[in-house]
Amino acid sequence: MAHKIAVLAGDGIGPEVTAEAVRVLKGVRDDLEFEEALVGGAAYDAVGRPLPDATLALCRASDAVLLGAVGGPKWDHVEPAELRPEVGALLPLRAELNLYANVRPAKTLRALLMASPLKGDRGLVDLVVMRELTGGIYFGRPRERRDQGNTAVDTCIYSRHEIERIAVRAFEIARQRRHEVVSVDKANVLETSRLWREVVDDVAKQHQDVKCSHMLVDNCAMQLIRDPQQFDVILTENMFGDILSDEASMITGSLGLLPSASLSEAKNGRVFGLYEPVHGSAPDIAGQGRANPIAAILSAAMLLKYSFQDNAGAQRIEDAVDAALTDGVRTADIFEKGTKLVTTSEMGEAIVRRLA
Ligand code: IPM
Ligand code: MG
């Protein structure tokens, strides 16, 4: 039976890079069926809402979601702010689809090591940020302006259940890697962090084969620059994860090449997830064939790995990306003298050709 993938290409370079990801998936498997739907500014322009009901319904009826990118200057001033693509599409997608586990790998591609801002081999990292994605200060209530607008309130709430389920995911992923989890919090100040630590310790007791330690978030920000190779899996709450995942990805020197997965519970033996590049919609280069499709293509590899347990398929994609880069194939963003400059679709083609 065919698996259904919802394709939400979105705005800016989203459609161009997503097209290449779909092409690569078709090159690896012939049992996938793709259906497109509107999201972000494109959806706002078409139907007045960045996340139409039909799009949400398609996601619910699919086995996995492939997302391009949303947003752009055109919609930055849309009022009310809830109708802007980022807040009006991304956050509700996460909440409605219960995508509580955000997996953000930061792995340096050897061929691009010189792009890391860290000296020598220090930029050679292979870590994963496991970010809680549907709780904390992003979603806490109350959240309002008070006293004639002169005071603002955001609320950070976490329950044992919310912490437990993301922690379990982090330990499971660590088991497929180097068996180390560093849980990051601000337990010297925040009550939610003290609960976080308590629950993570409980979960750690059920995963004794994985080494678990705790680190304060300010220290973690510093350690990521000082010695990023010490990290295997970083487990943290929503807002800390937002910040640390940007920092971690920059260490690889190629923020624009990194994929991500946002996972829900397993149902019928399959993990439902949404897969998207870490980069944004890059409206300045949209429609010119200059965008790098590698982050979208590696997101497709994550889709195979996490939603279909197809590790071999995922590996084939990752190896093909490595091979293309090693052969000097480059889009404009990573071009250097002596390499071969190609367009978005030529990069997709180069990767498809190298699928073992
Ligand atoms: C991310 C982004 C989003 C977030 C924004 C666009 C709402 O920064 O996915 O990391 O803060 O989660
Ligand atoms: Mg972010």
CSV table of C-alpha atoms and ligand atoms in Angstrom, one decimal:
chain,number,residue,atom,x,y,z
A,1,MET,CA,0.0,0.0,0.0
A,2,ALA,CA,1.3,3.5,-0.9
A,3,HIS,CA,2.3,5.8,1.9
A,4,LYS,CA,0.9,9.3,1.7
A,5,ILE,CA,3.2,12.3,2.1
A,6,ALA,CA,1.6,15.8,2.5
A,7,VAL,CA,3.8,18.3,0.7
A,8,LEU,CA,3.5,21.9,2.1
A,9,ALA,CA,6.0,23.8,0.0
A,10,GLY,CA,5.1,27.3,1.4
A,11,ASP,CA,6.9,30.5,0.6
A,12,GLY,CA,10.1,31.9,-0.9
A,13,ILE,CA,12.5,29.1,-1.9
A,14,GLY,CA,10.2,26.6,-0.2
A,15,PRO,CA,8.7,25.3,-3.5
A,16,GLU,CA,12.0,25.0,-5.2
A,17,VAL,CA,13.8,23.1,-2.5
A,18,THR,CA,10.8,20.9,-1.7
A,19,ALA,CA,10.5,19.8,-5.4
A,20,GLU,CA,14.1,18.5,-5.2
A,21,ALA,CA,13.3,16.6,-1.9
A,22,VAL,CA,10.3,15.0,-3.6
A,23,ARG,CA,12.4,14.0,-6.6
A,24,VAL,CA,15.0,12.4,-4.4
A,25,LEU,CA,12.4,10.5,-2.4
A,26,LYS,CA,10.9,9.2,-5.7
A,27,GLY,CA,14.4,8.1,-6.6
A,28,VAL,CA,14.7,6.0,-3.4
A,29,ARG,CA,11.2,4.5,-3.1
A,30,ASP,CA,8.3,3.8,-5.4
A,31,ASP,CA,5.6,3.3,-2.7
A,32,LEU,CA,5.1,7.0,-1.9
A,33,GLU,CA,2.2,9.2,-2.9
A,34,PHE,CA,2.5,13.0,-2.7
A,35,GLU,CA,-0.3,15.5,-2.2
A,36,GLU,CA,0.3,19.2,-2.0
A,37,ALA,CA,-1.5,21.8,0.1
A,38,LEU,CA,-1.2,25.5,0.8
A,39,VAL,CA,0.6,26.9,3.9
A,40,GLY,CA,2.1,30.2,5.1
A,41,GLY,CA,2.0,33.4,3.1
A,42,ALA,CA,0.9,31.5,0.0
A,43,ALA,CA,-2.1,30.2,1.9
A,44,TYR,CA,-2.8,33.7,3.3
A,45,ASP,CA,-2.8,35.2,-0.1
A,46,ALA,CA,-5.1,32.5,-1.5
A,47,VAL,CA,-7.6,32.0,1.2
A,48,GLY,CA,-6.9,34.6,3.9
A,49,ARG,CA,-5.4,32.2,6.5
A,50,PRO,CA,-1.8,30.9,6.8
A,51,LEU,CA,-3.0,27.4,7.9
A,52,PRO,CA,-6.3,26.5,6.1
A,53,ASP,CA,-8.4,23.7,7.5
A,54,ALA,CA,-7.9,21.7,4.3
A,55,THR,CA,-4.2,21.7,4.9
A,56,LEU,CA,-4.5,20.5,8.4
A,57,ALA,CA,-6.9,17.8,7.3
A,58,LEU,CA,-4.5,16.6,4.6
A,59,CYS,CA,-1.7,16.4,7.2
A,60,ARG,CA,-3.9,14.4,9.5
A,61,ALA,CA,-4.8,12.0,6.6
A,62,SER,CA,-1.1,11.6,5.7
A,63,ASP,CA,1.7,9.4,7.0
A,64,ALA,CA,4.2,12.2,7.1
A,65,VAL,CA,4.5,15.9,6.2
A,66,LEU,CA,7.2,17.5,4.1
A,67,LEU,CA,7.4,21.3,4.7
A,68,GLY,CA,9.4,23.8,2.7
A,69,ALA,CA,9.5,27.2,4.5
A,70,VAL,CA,7.0,29.9,5.4
A,71,GLY,CA,7.1,33.7,5.8
A,72,GLY,CA,8.7,36.7,4.1
A,73,PRO,CA,8.7,40.5,4.3
A,74,LYS,CA,5.4,40.6,2.4
A,75,TRP,CA,3.5,39.2,5.4
A,76,ASP,CA,5.6,40.6,8.3
A,77,HIS,CA,3.1,43.3,9.0
A,78,VAL,CA,-0.1,41.4,8.5
A,79,GLU,CA,-2.6,42.2,11.3
A,80,PRO,CA,-3.6,40.6,13.5
A,81,ALA,CA,-0.2,39.0,14.1
A,82,GLU,CA,-1.8,35.6,14.5
A,83,LEU,CA,-2.3,35.6,10.7
A,84,ARG,CA,1.4,35.9,10.0
A,85,PRO,CA,2.9,32.8,8.5
A,86,GLU,CA,5.4,31.9,11.3
A,87,VAL,CA,3.1,32.3,14.2
A,88,GLY,CA,-0.1,31.5,12.3
A,89,ALA,CA,1.1,28.4,10.5
A,90,LEU,CA,4.1,26.9,12.2
A,91,LEU,CA,3.0,27.1,15.8
A,92,PRO,CA,-0.5,25.8,15.2
A,93,LEU,CA,0.8,23.0,13.0
A,94,ARG,CA,3.0,21.9,15.9
A,95,ALA,CA,0.2,22.1,18.4
A,96,GLU,CA,-2.6,20.6,16.3
A,97,LEU,CA,-0.4,17.7,15.1
A,98,ASN,CA,1.1,17.2,18.6
A,99,LEU,CA,4.6,17.4,17.2
A,100,TYR,CA,6.2,17.6,20.6
A,101,ALA,CA,9.7,16.2,19.8
A,102,ASN,CA,11.8,18.4,17.6
A,103,VAL,CA,15.0,16.6,16.4
A,104,ARG,CA,17.6,19.0,15.1
A,105,PRO,CA,20.9,17.3,14.2
A,106,ALA,CA,24.0,19.5,13.7
A,107,LYS,CA,26.4,17.4,11.8
A,108,THR,CA,29.4,18.9,10.0
A,109,LEU,CA,29.7,17.8,6.4
A,110,ARG,CA,33.4,17.0,6.0
A,111,ALA,CA,33.6,18.7,2.6
A,112,LEU,CA,32.4,21.9,4.2
A,113,LEU,CA,34.5,21.9,7.4
A,114,MET,CA,36.3,25.1,6.4
A,115,ALA,CA,33.0,27.0,6.6
A,116,SER,CA,32.8,26.4,10.4
A,117,PRO,CA,33.6,29.6,12.4
A,118,LEU,CA,35.5,27.4,14.9
A,119,LYS,CA,39.2,26.8,14.3
A,120,GLY,CA,40.7,23.6,12.9
A,121,ASP,CA,38.9,20.4,13.6
A,122,ARG,CA,36.9,21.8,16.5
A,123,GLY,CA,34.0,22.5,14.1
A,124,LEU,CA,33.7,18.8,13.3
A,125,VAL,CA,30.6,18.1,15.3
A,126,ASP,CA,27.9,15.4,15.3
A,127,LEU,CA,25.2,16.2,17.8
A,128,VAL,CA,21.4,16.4,18.1
A,129,VAL,CA,19.4,19.0,19.8
A,130,MET,CA,16.1,17.4,21.1
A,131,ARG,CA,13.8,20.4,21.7
A,132,GLU,CA,10.4,20.2,23.4
A,133,LEU,CA,8.2,21.8,20.8
A,134,THR,CA,4.6,22.2,22.1
A,135,GLY,CA,4.9,23.5,25.6
A,136,GLY,CA,6.7,26.0,27.8
A,137,ILE,CA,6.7,29.8,27.3
A,138,TYR,CA,5.7,29.5,23.6
A,139,PHE,CA,2.2,28.2,24.5
A,140,GLY,CA,1.7,29.2,28.2
A,141,ARG,CA,-1.4,31.1,29.4
A,142,PRO,CA,-1.9,33.8,30.5
A,143,ARG,CA,-0.2,35.7,27.7
A,144,GLU,CA,-1.3,39.3,27.5
A,145,ARG,CA,-0.7,43.0,27.6
A,146,ARG,CA,-2.0,44.6,30.8
A,147,ASP,CA,-2.3,48.0,32.5
A,148,GLN,CA,-3.1,50.0,29.4
A,149,GLY,CA,-0.5,48.1,27.5
A,150,ASN,CA,2.4,49.0,29.8
A,151,THR,CA,2.9,45.5,31.3
A,152,ALA,CA,3.3,42.2,29.3
A,153,VAL,CA,2.9,38.7,30.6
A,154,ASP,CA,4.2,35.4,29.2
A,155,THR,CA,3.8,32.2,31.2
A,156,CYS,CA,6.1,29.1,31.2
A,157,ILE,CA,4.3,25.9,32.1
A,158,TYR,CA,5.5,22.3,32.0
A,159,SER,CA,3.8,19.2,33.3
A,160,ARG,CA,5.5,15.9,34.2
A,161,HIS,CA,3.9,14.2,31.3
A,162,GLU,CA,5.3,16.8,28.8
A,163,ILE,CA,8.8,16.5,30.1
A,164,GLU,CA,8.7,12.7,30.4
A,165,ARG,CA,7.7,12.0,26.8
A,166,ILE,CA,10.4,14.3,25.2
A,167,ALA,CA,13.0,12.8,27.6
A,168,VAL,CA,12.1,9.3,26.6
A,169,ARG,CA,12.5,10.3,22.9
A,170,ALA,CA,15.9,11.8,23.7
A,171,PHE,CA,17.1,8.7,25.5
A,172,GLU,CA,15.9,6.5,22.6
A,173,ILE,CA,17.7,8.6,20.1
A,174,ALA,CA,20.9,8.5,22.3
A,175,ARG,CA,20.7,4.7,22.2
A,176,GLN,CA,21.1,4.8,18.4
A,177,ARG,CA,24.1,7.2,18.8
A,178,ARG,CA,26.8,7.6,21.4
A,179,HIS,CA,24.6,6.9,24.5
A,180,GLU,CA,25.0,10.3,26.1
A,181,VAL,CA,22.3,12.8,27.0
A,182,VAL,CA,23.0,16.3,28.4
A,183,SER,CA,19.8,17.8,29.8
A,184,VAL,CA,19.8,21.6,29.7
A,185,ASP,CA,17.8,23.9,32.0
A,186,LYS,CA,18.0,26.9,34.3
A,187,ALA,CA,17.3,25.0,37.5
A,188,ASN,CA,19.2,27.6,39.6
A,189,VAL,CA,16.4,30.0,38.8
A,190,LEU,CA,13.3,28.4,37.3
A,191,GLU,CA,10.7,26.2,38.9
A,192,THR,CA,9.9,24.6,35.6
A,193,SER,CA,13.6,23.7,35.3
A,194,ARG,CA,13.6,22.1,38.7
A,195,LEU,CA,10.7,19.9,37.7
A,196,TRP,CA,12.4,19.2,34.3
A,197,ARG,CA,15.6,18.0,36.1
A,198,GLU,CA,13.5,15.7,38.5
A,199,VAL,CA,11.6,14.1,35.6
A,200,VAL,CA,14.7,13.6,33.4
A,201,ASP,CA,16.4,11.9,36.4
A,202,ASP,CA,13.5,9.5,36.7
A,203,VAL,CA,13.6,8.7,33.0
A,204,ALA,CA,17.3,8.3,33.1
A,205,LYS,CA,16.8,5.5,35.7
A,206,GLN,CA,14.9,3.5,33.1
A,207,HIS,CA,17.8,4.0,30.6
A,208,GLN,CA,20.9,3.1,32.6
A,209,ASP,CA,22.9,2.3,29.5
A,210,VAL,CA,22.7,6.0,28.5
A,211,LYS,CA,24.9,8.4,30.4
A,212,CYS,CA,22.9,11.4,31.6
A,213,SER,CA,24.0,14.7,33.0
A,214,HIS,CA,22.6,18.2,33.6
A,215,MET,CA,23.9,21.6,32.4
A,216,LEU,CA,22.7,25.1,32.9
A,217,VAL,CA,21.7,26.8,29.7
A,218,ASP,CA,24.1,29.7,29.9
A,219,ASN,CA,27.0,27.2,30.5
A,220,CYS,CA,25.7,25.1,27.6
A,221,ALA,CA,25.8,28.2,25.2
A,222,MET,CA,29.4,28.7,26.3
A,223,GLN,CA,30.4,25.0,26.0
A,224,LEU,CA,29.0,24.7,22.5
A,225,ILE,CA,31.7,27.2,21.4
A,226,ARG,CA,34.4,26.0,23.7
A,227,ASP,CA,34.2,22.3,23.0
A,228,PRO,CA,31.1,21.2,20.9
A,229,GLN,CA,32.5,17.7,20.4
A,230,GLN,CA,31.6,16.9,24.1
A,231,PHE,CA,27.9,16.7,23.1
A,232,ASP,CA,25.9,13.8,21.7
A,233,VAL,CA,22.2,14.5,22.5
A,234,ILE,CA,21.2,17.8,24.1
A,235,LEU,CA,17.7,17.6,25.6
A,236,THR,CA,16.0,20.8,26.4
A,237,GLU,CA,12.8,22.8,26.6
A,238,ASN,CA,11.1,24.8,23.9
A,239,MET,CA,12.8,28.2,24.1
A,240,PHE,CA,16.3,27.1,25.2
A,241,GLY,CA,16.1,24.6,22.3
A,242,ASP,CA,15.2,27.3,19.8
A,243,ILE,CA,18.3,29.3,20.8
A,244,LEU,CA,20.8,26.5,21.3
A,245,SER,CA,19.8,24.8,18.0
A,246,ASP,CA,20.6,27.9,16.0
A,247,GLU,CA,23.9,28.1,17.9
A,248,ALA,CA,24.7,24.4,17.3
A,249,SER,CA,23.8,24.6,13.6
A,250,MET,CA,26.1,27.5,13.0
A,251,ILE,CA,29.1,25.5,14.3
A,252,THR,CA,28.8,23.2,11.3
A,253,GLY,CA,29.3,26.3,9.1
A,254,SER,CA,26.3,25.4,7.0
A,255,LEU,CA,23.1,26.3,8.8
A,256,GLY,CA,21.5,26.3,5.3
A,257,LEU,CA,22.2,22.6,4.9
A,258,LEU,CA,20.6,21.2,8.1
A,259,PRO,CA,17.4,19.2,8.2
A,260,SER,CA,14.9,18.8,11.1
A,261,ALA,CA,12.1,16.5,12.2
A,262,SER,CA,9.2,17.3,14.5
A,263,LEU,CA,7.7,14.1,15.8
A,264,SER,CA,4.5,13.0,17.4
A,265,GLU,CA,3.5,9.7,19.1
A,266,ALA,CA,3.9,6.5,17.2
A,267,LYS,CA,0.6,5.1,15.9
A,268,ASN,CA,0.0,1.9,14.1
A,269,GLY,CA,3.7,1.2,14.4
A,270,ARG,CA,4.6,4.4,12.6
A,271,VAL,CA,5.8,7.7,14.0
A,272,PHE,CA,3.9,10.7,12.5
A,273,GLY,CA,6.3,13.6,11.8
A,274,LEU,CA,6.8,16.8,10.0
A,275,TYR,CA,10.1,17.3,8.2
A,276,GLU,CA,11.6,20.6,7.2
A,277,PRO,CA,14.9,22.4,6.5
A,278,VAL,CA,16.2,24.5,9.4
A,279,HIS,CA,16.7,27.5,7.0
A,280,GLY,CA,13.9,30.0,6.2
A,281,SER,CA,12.2,31.1,3.0
A,282,ALA,CA,15.1,33.3,1.8
A,283,PRO,CA,12.8,35.6,-0.3
A,284,ASP,CA,15.7,37.5,-1.7
A,285,ILE,CA,16.8,34.5,-3.8
A,286,ALA,CA,13.4,32.9,-4.4
A,287,GLY,CA,12.6,31.8,-7.9
A,288,GLN,CA,16.2,32.2,-9.2
A,289,GLY,CA,17.3,28.6,-9.0
A,290,ARG,CA,20.0,29.6,-6.5
A,291,ALA,CA,18.7,28.0,-3.4
A,292,ASN,CA,20.5,25.0,-1.9
A,293,PRO,CA,18.1,22.0,-1.7
A,294,ILE,CA,20.4,19.9,0.5
A,295,ALA,CA,18.6,20.8,3.8
A,296,ALA,CA,15.2,19.8,2.2
A,297,ILE,CA,16.8,16.6,0.8
A,298,LEU,CA,18.3,15.6,4.2
A,299,SER,CA,14.9,16.3,5.7
A,300,ALA,CA,13.5,13.7,3.3
A,301,ALA,CA,16.1,11.3,4.6
A,302,MET,CA,14.9,12.0,8.2
A,303,LEU,CA,11.4,11.3,7.0
A,304,LEU,CA,12.4,7.8,5.8
A,305,LYS,CA,14.3,7.1,9.0
A,306,TYR,CA,11.8,8.3,11.6
A,307,SER,CA,8.4,7.8,9.9
A,308,PHE,CA,9.2,4.6,7.9
A,309,GLN,CA,12.1,3.1,9.9
A,310,ASP,CA,13.9,3.0,6.5
A,311,ASN,CA,17.4,3.5,7.7
A,312,ALA,CA,18.9,2.1,4.5
A,313,GLY,CA,16.9,4.5,2.4
A,314,ALA,CA,18.0,7.4,4.6
A,315,GLN,CA,21.6,6.4,4.4
A,316,ARG,CA,21.4,6.2,0.6
A,317,ILE,CA,20.3,9.8,0.5
A,318,GLU,CA,22.9,11.0,3.0
A,319,ASP,CA,25.7,9.2,1.1
A,320,ALA,CA,24.5,10.6,-2.2
A,321,VAL,CA,24.6,14.2,-0.7
A,322,ASP,CA,28.1,13.5,0.6
A,323,ALA,CA,29.2,12.2,-2.7
A,324,ALA,CA,27.9,15.2,-4.6
A,325,LEU,CA,29.7,17.6,-2.3
A,326,THR,CA,32.9,15.6,-2.4
A,327,ASP,CA,32.7,15.7,-6.2
A,328,GLY,CA,32.7,19.5,-5.9
A,329,VAL,CA,29.0,20.1,-6.9
A,330,ARG,CA,28.0,23.4,-5.3
A,331,THR,CA,25.1,25.8,-5.2
A,332,ALA,CA,25.9,29.5,-4.9
A,333,ASP,CA,25.7,29.6,-1.1
A,334,ILE,CA,28.6,27.2,-0.7
A,335,PHE,CA,30.5,27.8,-3.9
A,336,GLU,CA,34.3,28.3,-3.8
A,337,LYS,CA,37.0,28.4,-6.4
A,338,GLY,CA,37.7,25.1,-8.0
A,339,THR,CA,34.2,23.7,-7.4
A,340,LYS,CA,31.3,23.4,-9.9
A,341,LEU,CA,28.5,25.9,-9.6
A,342,VAL,CA,25.0,24.4,-10.2
A,343,THR,CA,21.4,25.5,-9.9
A,344,THR,CA,18.8,24.2,-7.3
A,345,SER,CA,17.5,21.5,-9.7
A,346,GLU,CA,20.9,20.5,-11.0
A,347,MET,CA,21.9,19.9,-7.4
A,348,GLY,CA,18.8,17.7,-7.0
A,349,GLU,CA,19.7,15.9,-10.2
A,350,ALA,CA,23.4,15.4,-9.1
A,351,ILE,CA,22.2,13.8,-5.8
A,352,VAL,CA,19.6,11.5,-7.5
A,353,ARG,CA,22.4,10.4,-9.9
A,354,ARG,CA,24.6,9.4,-7.0
A,355,LEU,CA,21.9,7.3,-5.2
A,356,ALA,CA,23.6,4.0,-4.8
B,1,IPM,C1,12.3,27.8,14.7
B,1,IPM,C2,11.8,29.2,14.5
B,1,IPM,C3,10.4,29.3,15.1
B,1,IPM,C4,10.5,29.0,16.6
B,1,IPM,C5,9.7,30.7,14.9
B,1,IPM,C6,9.7,31.1,13.4
B,1,IPM,C7,8.4,30.8,15.4
B,1,IPM,O1,12.7,30.1,15.0
B,1,IPM,O2,11.6,26.8,14.2
B,1,IPM,O3,13.3,27.6,15.4
B,1,IPM,O4,10.8,29.9,17.4
B,1,IPM,O5,10.2,27.9,17.0
B,2,MG,MG,14.5,29.2,15.8
